[in-house]
């Protein structure tokens, strides 16, 4: 290599240029104005902003029980018939199994996205979808059957990609709504960051409040504030790697504070400490925490049994109930991904003149396969992560960044205690800044054209207020179609917008429909 100034992209010698050219062409690194170092930085930032799922998914999936009182591992959770005494060893083993499977599937699917989709998006178990499986579906059936529903959803959504339907829906979305989706996700990501850092908490008498009892006075929140200031300082000074540097620096500071102050995770009565760390406690785990992973959850799925009731019998009610649950999972997964792809593409300026990313079908196909893989591995549906926008903001533009993210997840299969050292308070500042970057697109919406502006407004506000990307997209779609009807321009609405809006009406009314099916 020839010498280069600091920050300059290394120049390959003539001897290795041939090797680099095929790699470069495959990922379009130069074509997208990027470099290998930027992709590595972006990929690592995406991993760190997603890594919380390695702790959260096991806590959700690994501790919940099915209708038989069994954990996802197949072991009983309780030692007594009254379900009062928890088998802590069984729960701990279940959590470890889910953690290993979560990291494995996330790693493989994200690498597949990088190689096939060649787009800078990370995939992992979807937050929200996993809670629905753990707390709504599993208690009414068995874990293998619950995961069978995820597999069914993955099969259906994969078929929709192969038939071209998913692409067609993507293309049917008006440009103003696409911009609104990206802006709304920006607000959503910022809100997630503030909630994760406990800057915004549930209020007493109000839906939310500032910090703990209206004050930002806890050590973890102080760490977040310092991390945010460090990030803003680096970012406005245009320092390369500002987000990755801020995450690492804030984590180190958090570990020092924890070593000195020792912020307890729980209070003396066993309840969670409201002044404690939001998720991960930033401390060295010790060598005893590193163990070979148990991948016994792979393949523990019953696809056919997903349509049976809790006793294993196939009835009209059980089949209809499964259809409605799969529909809910499908719609949420379908449009969360649409929003994520639009947001990542907009942030990285990777969309063409028609608002589409390159290799759209391949991106959607990998995302669909990930949903199926999540069911087969008992980790819940895997989906594209909006936190990928953080990596794009750091410089990621190609699938090579996804390969880096995926490799980090595969390392986490064996080194998950290290990833758990990074507290949510160290990652949250990045999410807040990414929200600001995505908000800048709001100027592209013509606020004087009411039929476009009103649906855009509802799309934007519903995402953070309902804490759901899917809810925001659905609200925007339905209102857009209705306003066109009010204008007398119903025939100007794309046929697929009618179909999707009707599906969203069913989605929003699924509670009533489910009760009607059950006869209650």
XYZ file of C-alpha atoms in Angstrom:
520
model
C 0.000 0.000 0.000
C 1.093 3.532 -0.639
C 1.055 5.989 2.224
C -1.921 8.223 2.742
C -2.899 11.129 4.898
C -5.135 10.587 7.941
C -8.731 9.932 6.934
C -7.814 9.201 3.311
C -9.057 5.977 1.768
C -6.166 3.509 1.303
C -5.078 2.987 -2.282
C -4.515 -0.568 -3.454
C -1.294 -1.537 -5.188
C -1.322 -2.969 -8.684
C -0.761 -6.490 -7.312
C -3.941 -6.621 -5.260
C -6.160 -4.342 -7.353
C -7.664 -7.331 -9.143
C -8.707 -8.884 -5.834
C -10.190 -5.624 -4.617
C -12.018 -4.886 -7.852
C -14.285 -7.958 -7.732
C -15.068 -7.306 -4.062
C -15.657 -3.623 -4.807
C -17.869 -4.324 -7.793
C -19.981 -6.873 -5.936
C -20.864 -4.455 -3.163
C -20.700 -1.293 -5.334
C -18.559 0.371 -2.670
C -16.927 2.939 -4.952
C -20.078 3.335 -7.052
C -21.974 4.439 -3.948
C -19.257 6.844 -2.866
C -18.117 4.777 0.080
C -14.979 2.995 1.266
C -14.252 -0.222 3.108
C -13.405 1.639 6.320
C -16.687 3.568 6.236
C -18.600 0.342 5.708
C -16.862 -1.295 8.667
C -17.628 1.688 10.901
C -21.224 1.814 9.728
C -21.662 -1.926 10.179
C -20.337 -1.806 13.737
C -22.570 1.144 14.641
C -25.581 -0.761 13.309
C -24.576 -3.764 15.420
C -24.173 -1.758 18.611
C -27.520 -0.013 18.124
C -29.182 -3.402 17.537
C -27.295 -5.377 20.190
C -29.919 -4.687 22.852
C -32.043 -7.408 21.231
C -29.479 -9.974 22.409
C -30.503 -9.154 25.966
C -34.148 -8.220 25.450
C -35.338 -11.074 23.220
C -34.117 -13.757 25.668
C -35.872 -11.936 28.524
C -39.141 -11.923 26.554
C -39.083 -15.296 24.788
C -36.920 -17.121 27.317
C -38.993 -16.384 30.420
C -42.575 -16.692 29.115
C -44.514 -19.943 29.376
C -46.957 -21.692 27.075
C -50.313 -23.253 27.925
C -48.537 -26.215 29.556
C -46.429 -24.013 31.820
C -43.318 -24.829 29.815
C -40.519 -22.527 28.754
C -39.468 -22.326 25.112
C -36.684 -24.784 25.988
C -39.344 -27.379 26.803
C -38.606 -27.408 30.543
C -41.245 -26.517 33.166
C -40.792 -23.020 34.589
C -42.229 -23.821 38.005
C -41.235 -26.404 40.587
C -44.703 -26.616 42.141
C -48.222 -27.221 40.888
C -49.388 -23.831 42.159
C -46.881 -22.062 39.893
C -45.352 -20.137 42.784
C -41.772 -21.457 42.905
C -39.723 -20.643 39.810
C -37.011 -23.035 38.660
C -34.269 -20.415 38.274
C -31.852 -22.874 36.658
C -34.398 -23.796 33.987
C -35.184 -20.138 33.304
C -31.491 -19.289 33.080
C -30.898 -22.116 30.612
C -33.902 -21.036 28.537
C -32.619 -17.458 28.396
C -29.168 -18.662 27.311
C -30.655 -20.829 24.548
C -32.743 -17.947 23.187
C -29.724 -15.611 23.327
C -27.592 -18.012 21.293
C -30.310 -18.646 18.706
C -31.109 -14.922 18.473
C -27.490 -14.029 17.723
C -27.072 -16.916 15.263
C -30.153 -16.154 13.160
C -29.489 -12.399 13.232
C -25.923 -12.992 12.083
C -26.788 -15.351 9.242
C -29.732 -13.313 7.965
C -27.841 -10.010 8.118
C -24.924 -11.520 6.202
C -27.416 -12.879 3.663
C -28.865 -9.376 3.317
C -25.377 -8.037 2.683
C -24.464 -10.618 0.053
C -27.824 -10.986 -1.716
C -29.647 -7.725 -1.012
C -26.387 -5.711 -0.932
C -28.125 -3.108 1.200
C -26.974 -1.730 4.584
C -29.715 -3.221 6.754
C -29.369 -5.429 9.812
C -31.953 -8.063 10.706
C -32.852 -9.630 14.043
C -35.830 -10.771 16.093
C -38.500 -8.099 15.825
C -39.323 -6.273 19.026
C -43.085 -6.179 19.395
C -43.546 -9.303 17.324
C -41.682 -11.267 19.994
C -43.863 -9.800 22.743
C -46.989 -10.793 20.826
C -45.716 -14.361 20.549
C -44.648 -14.564 24.205
C -47.591 -12.884 25.904
C -50.523 -13.343 23.510
C -50.006 -16.481 21.423
C -47.822 -18.865 23.468
C -50.088 -18.872 26.578
C -52.930 -20.269 24.439
C -50.944 -23.069 22.801
C -47.519 -24.719 22.897
C -44.216 -23.066 22.034
C -43.608 -25.231 18.919
C -47.079 -24.348 17.617
C -46.605 -20.655 18.414
C -43.351 -20.651 16.467
C -45.187 -22.557 13.748
C -47.359 -19.463 13.272
C -44.197 -17.417 12.737
C -43.009 -19.956 10.178
C -46.373 -19.811 8.389
C -46.143 -16.011 8.295
C -42.634 -16.305 6.859
C -43.763 -18.745 4.173
C -46.652 -16.496 3.127
C -44.598 -13.318 3.028
C -41.877 -15.104 1.031
C -44.510 -16.218 -1.470
C -45.730 -12.619 -1.753
C -42.207 -11.558 -2.704
C -41.754 -14.349 -5.251
C -45.061 -13.452 -6.912
C -44.060 -9.783 -7.088
C -46.937 -8.622 -4.859
C -44.718 -7.140 -2.154
C -42.758 -5.111 -4.706
C -45.953 -3.931 -6.356
C -47.295 -2.633 -3.040
C -44.014 -0.820 -2.416
C -44.285 0.899 -5.800
C -47.950 1.820 -5.281
C -47.176 4.058 -2.298
C -47.301 7.776 -3.267
C -44.027 9.653 -2.900
C -45.376 12.033 -0.234
C -46.321 9.074 1.961
C -42.867 7.553 1.480
C -41.281 10.777 2.699
C -43.721 10.903 5.610
C -42.858 7.312 6.518
C -39.183 8.225 6.704
C -39.852 11.360 8.775
C -42.232 9.498 11.086
C -39.651 6.798 11.641
C -37.173 9.537 12.523
C -39.464 10.742 15.311
C -40.115 7.145 16.332
C -36.391 6.367 16.563
C -35.774 9.510 18.628
C -38.607 8.594 20.978
C -37.225 5.054 21.304
C -33.826 6.487 22.215
C -35.280 8.795 24.863
C -37.408 5.991 26.324
C -34.502 3.522 26.305
C -32.380 6.021 28.248
C -35.226 6.700 30.710
C -35.221 10.370 29.737
C -38.903 9.828 28.937
C -40.762 7.565 31.376
C -44.403 6.652 32.088
C -45.987 9.409 34.138
C -48.325 9.285 37.085
C -51.366 11.225 35.940
C -49.826 11.933 32.524
C -48.967 9.488 29.719
C -45.256 10.329 29.942
C -42.943 12.493 32.004
C -39.368 13.744 32.028
C -36.993 11.313 33.710
C -37.722 10.040 37.201
C -40.482 12.133 38.802
C -39.816 14.972 36.366
C -36.072 15.131 37.006
C -32.964 13.965 35.130
C -31.126 13.119 38.325
C -30.042 9.487 38.009
C -26.581 8.245 37.093
C -27.702 6.339 33.966
C -29.543 9.387 32.592
C -26.487 11.540 33.318
C -24.398 9.066 31.313
C -26.864 9.439 28.432
C -26.647 13.243 28.567
C -22.845 13.160 28.565
C -22.872 10.643 25.706
C -25.235 12.836 23.698
C -23.031 15.901 24.218
C -19.932 13.933 23.195
C -21.709 12.714 20.072
C -22.951 16.184 19.122
C -19.475 17.635 19.665
C -17.905 15.030 17.384
C -20.674 15.235 14.796
C -20.749 19.021 14.350
C -16.958 18.945 14.026
C -17.438 16.339 11.269
C -15.226 13.733 12.935
C -15.201 10.402 11.133
C -16.566 7.579 13.207
C -18.298 10.003 15.569
C -21.134 7.615 16.397
C -18.908 4.606 17.022
C -16.500 6.705 19.088
C -19.381 8.087 21.155
C -20.794 4.605 21.843
C -17.412 3.253 22.956
C -16.521 6.333 25.028
C -19.909 6.396 26.748
C -19.702 2.672 27.501
C -16.273 3.095 29.107
C -17.569 6.014 31.182
C -20.617 3.973 32.218
C -18.397 1.073 33.319
C -16.291 3.445 35.430
C -19.394 4.954 37.041
C -20.840 1.506 37.741
C -17.553 0.334 39.292
C -17.454 3.368 41.597
C -21.123 4.022 42.383
C -22.512 0.484 41.899
C -26.002 1.416 40.738
C -28.232 -1.513 41.829
C -30.453 -3.202 39.256
C -33.076 -4.030 41.870
C -34.250 -2.610 45.198
C -34.264 -4.399 48.556
C -37.826 -5.611 48.004
C -36.836 -7.245 44.705
C -38.496 -4.687 42.437
C -36.660 -3.054 39.551
C -34.695 0.027 40.526
C -36.284 2.986 38.668
C -32.994 4.859 38.996
C -31.001 1.934 37.595
C -29.701 1.111 34.145
C -32.402 0.719 31.508
C -31.325 -2.747 30.343
C -27.693 -3.863 30.443
C -25.550 -3.168 33.508
C -22.171 -1.897 32.196
C -19.748 -4.144 34.052
C -17.166 -6.788 33.194
C -19.037 -10.127 33.166
C -16.168 -12.331 34.336
C -14.784 -15.411 32.595
C -17.430 -17.690 34.130
C -20.079 -16.014 31.951
C -18.482 -17.297 28.735
C -19.892 -20.725 27.850
C -20.398 -22.768 24.696
C -23.805 -21.911 23.194
C -26.719 -24.346 23.352
C -28.488 -24.303 19.971
C -31.139 -26.820 20.957
C -33.993 -24.494 19.959
C -33.263 -24.896 16.255
C -36.052 -26.849 14.600
C -38.420 -26.926 17.615
C -41.405 -25.867 15.534
C -44.783 -27.379 14.624
C -46.134 -25.731 11.480
C -49.197 -27.940 11.005
C -50.038 -27.807 14.704
C -50.098 -24.015 14.525
C -53.712 -24.296 13.353
C -54.805 -26.461 16.301
C -56.276 -25.292 19.600
C -54.605 -25.612 22.998
C -55.589 -29.295 23.250
C -54.179 -30.083 19.817
C -57.549 -30.369 18.057
C -58.297 -28.723 14.720
C -61.531 -26.747 14.868
C -63.046 -23.983 12.772
C -62.490 -21.527 15.626
C -58.835 -22.517 16.086
C -58.112 -22.253 12.367
C -59.806 -18.840 12.075
C -58.000 -17.601 15.189
C -54.658 -18.696 13.754
C -55.467 -17.014 10.448
C -56.192 -13.711 12.230
C -53.029 -13.930 14.341
C -50.889 -14.752 11.308
C -52.547 -11.873 9.440
C -51.588 -9.483 12.259
C -47.993 -10.728 12.246
C -47.882 -10.561 8.457
C -49.172 -7.013 8.158
C -46.891 -5.695 10.909
C -43.844 -7.408 9.414
C -44.774 -6.415 5.861
C -45.064 -2.690 6.476
C -42.398 -2.335 9.151
C -39.975 -3.512 6.481
C -41.393 -1.131 3.875
C -40.873 1.740 6.292
C -37.374 0.615 7.212
C -36.252 0.210 3.600
C -37.610 3.653 2.707
C -35.969 5.249 5.751
C -32.572 3.608 5.234
C -32.614 4.356 1.518
C -33.590 7.984 2.091
C -30.967 8.516 4.787
C -28.232 7.050 2.579
C -29.519 8.656 -0.644
C -29.808 5.164 -2.095
C -33.238 5.544 -3.714
C -33.671 6.063 -7.448
C -35.882 8.678 -9.089
C -38.922 6.480 -8.420
C -38.117 6.218 -4.724
C -36.904 2.611 -4.875
C -33.637 1.132 -3.600
C -31.468 -1.019 -5.859
C -32.218 -4.766 -5.743
C -35.598 -4.211 -4.107
C -36.830 -7.758 -4.726
C -33.691 -9.288 -3.225
C -33.964 -7.040 -0.143
C -37.587 -8.026 0.424
C -36.836 -11.698 -0.246
C -34.096 -11.871 2.388
C -36.337 -10.073 4.874
C -39.087 -12.618 4.202
C -36.743 -15.583 4.575
C -35.589 -14.082 7.877
C -39.156 -14.227 9.187
C -39.292 -17.934 8.353
C -35.845 -18.541 9.861
C -36.901 -16.870 13.100
C -39.808 -19.274 13.450
C -37.685 -22.317 12.662
C -35.125 -21.235 15.289
C -37.722 -20.294 17.952
C -36.484 -16.700 18.206
C -39.651 -15.050 16.828
C -39.920 -13.395 13.420
C -36.705 -11.743 12.263
C -37.124 -8.467 10.428
C -35.209 -5.459 9.118
C -34.145 -3.065 11.869
C -34.749 0.662 11.737
C -31.594 1.064 13.852
C -29.755 0.434 10.568
C -30.249 4.135 9.873
C -27.616 4.777 12.553
C -25.073 2.807 10.549
C -26.063 4.656 7.391
C -25.625 7.967 9.203
C -22.128 6.767 10.122
C -21.342 6.134 6.446
C -22.672 2.683 5.530
C -23.929 2.545 1.953
C -23.546 -1.068 0.828
C -24.150 -4.662 1.774
C -20.597 -4.937 3.068
C -21.728 -3.034 6.161
C -24.403 -5.695 6.680
C -21.768 -8.409 6.409
C -19.790 -6.641 9.150
C -22.920 -6.381 11.301
C -23.715 -10.043 10.703
C -20.210 -11.183 11.614
C -20.473 -9.218 14.859
C -23.714 -11.061 15.641
C -22.044 -14.410 14.938
C -19.251 -13.496 17.347
C -21.935 -12.647 19.876
C -23.109 -16.278 19.759
C -19.957 -17.048 21.742
C -19.242 -13.622 23.271
C -22.705 -12.380 24.232
C -21.537 -11.295 27.729
C -19.293 -8.700 26.055
C -22.154 -7.208 24.037
C -24.187 -7.008 27.236
C -21.579 -4.604 28.631
C -22.902 -1.849 26.353
C -25.765 -0.078 28.185
C -28.802 1.326 26.419
C -27.719 4.757 27.657
C -24.605 4.557 25.445
C -26.570 3.710 22.294
C -29.587 5.987 22.822
C -27.730 9.219 21.872
C -27.099 7.776 18.410
C -30.800 7.035 17.946
C -31.696 10.591 18.958
C -29.263 12.092 16.444
C -30.435 9.753 13.687
C -33.970 10.986 14.313
C -32.803 14.548 13.693
C -31.128 13.527 10.435
C -34.267 11.789 9.183
C -36.492 14.726 10.164
C -34.724 16.942 7.637
C -36.724 15.303 4.838
C -39.929 16.907 6.125
C -39.298 19.879 3.814
C -39.957 17.606 0.810
C -43.652 17.376 1.741
C -45.897 19.966 0.072
C -47.842 21.162 3.106
C -50.028 23.382 0.920
C -51.462 20.354 -0.908
C -53.894 19.104 1.735
C -54.695 15.711 0.206
C -51.007 14.832 0.422
C -50.148 16.770 3.574
C -52.911 15.472 5.864
C -52.129 11.746 5.343
C -48.434 12.598 5.715
C -49.160 14.324 9.018
C -51.064 11.341 10.412
C -48.332 8.981 9.236
C -45.697 11.041 11.033
C -47.511 11.525 14.340
C -48.970 8.028 14.695
C -45.578 6.321 14.633
C -44.157 7.811 17.853
C -47.512 8.370 19.587
C -48.763 4.817 18.924
C -45.220 3.448 19.272
C -45.747 1.565 16.032
C -44.379 2.031 12.524
C -47.176 -0.134 11.156
C -49.870 1.994 12.823
C -48.427 5.141 11.253
C -48.296 3.628 7.788
C -51.818 2.257 8.141
C -53.251 5.572 9.311
C -51.639 7.394 6.406
C -52.840 4.866 3.827
C -56.458 4.798 5.007
C -56.736 8.586 5.298
C -55.099 9.080 1.883
C -57.689 6.846 0.209
C -60.582 8.477 2.083
C -59.479 11.993 1.136
C -59.265 10.968 -2.513
C -62.836 9.668 -2.241
C -63.942 12.922 -0.588
C -62.395 14.798 -3.529
C -64.256 12.661 -6.039
C -60.970 11.217 -7.311
C -61.379 7.626 -6.140
C -60.357 6.245 -9.542
C -57.014 8.049 -9.270
C -56.065 5.793 -6.355
C -53.881 2.817 -7.253
C -55.786 -0.468 -6.953
C -53.241 -1.865 -4.497
C -53.710 1.158 -2.239
C -57.383 0.196 -2.019
C -56.472 -3.398 -1.174
C -53.884 -2.461 1.424
C -56.116 0.184 3.016
C -58.900 -2.390 3.361
C -56.434 -4.773 5.011
C -55.417 -2.028 7.427
C -59.056 -1.432 8.361
C -59.247 -5.135 9.245
C -55.939 -4.840 11.116
C -57.147 -1.909 13.209
C -60.405 -3.716 13.959
C -58.884 -7.131 14.625
C -59.855 -7.058 18.309
C -63.550 -6.865 17.470
C -63.173 -9.409 14.664
C -61.336 -11.886 16.903
C -64.046 -11.617 19.559
C -66.677 -12.172 16.899
C -64.873 -15.306 15.699
C -64.634 -16.588 19.266
C -68.333 -15.854 19.778
C -67.774 -13.505 22.726
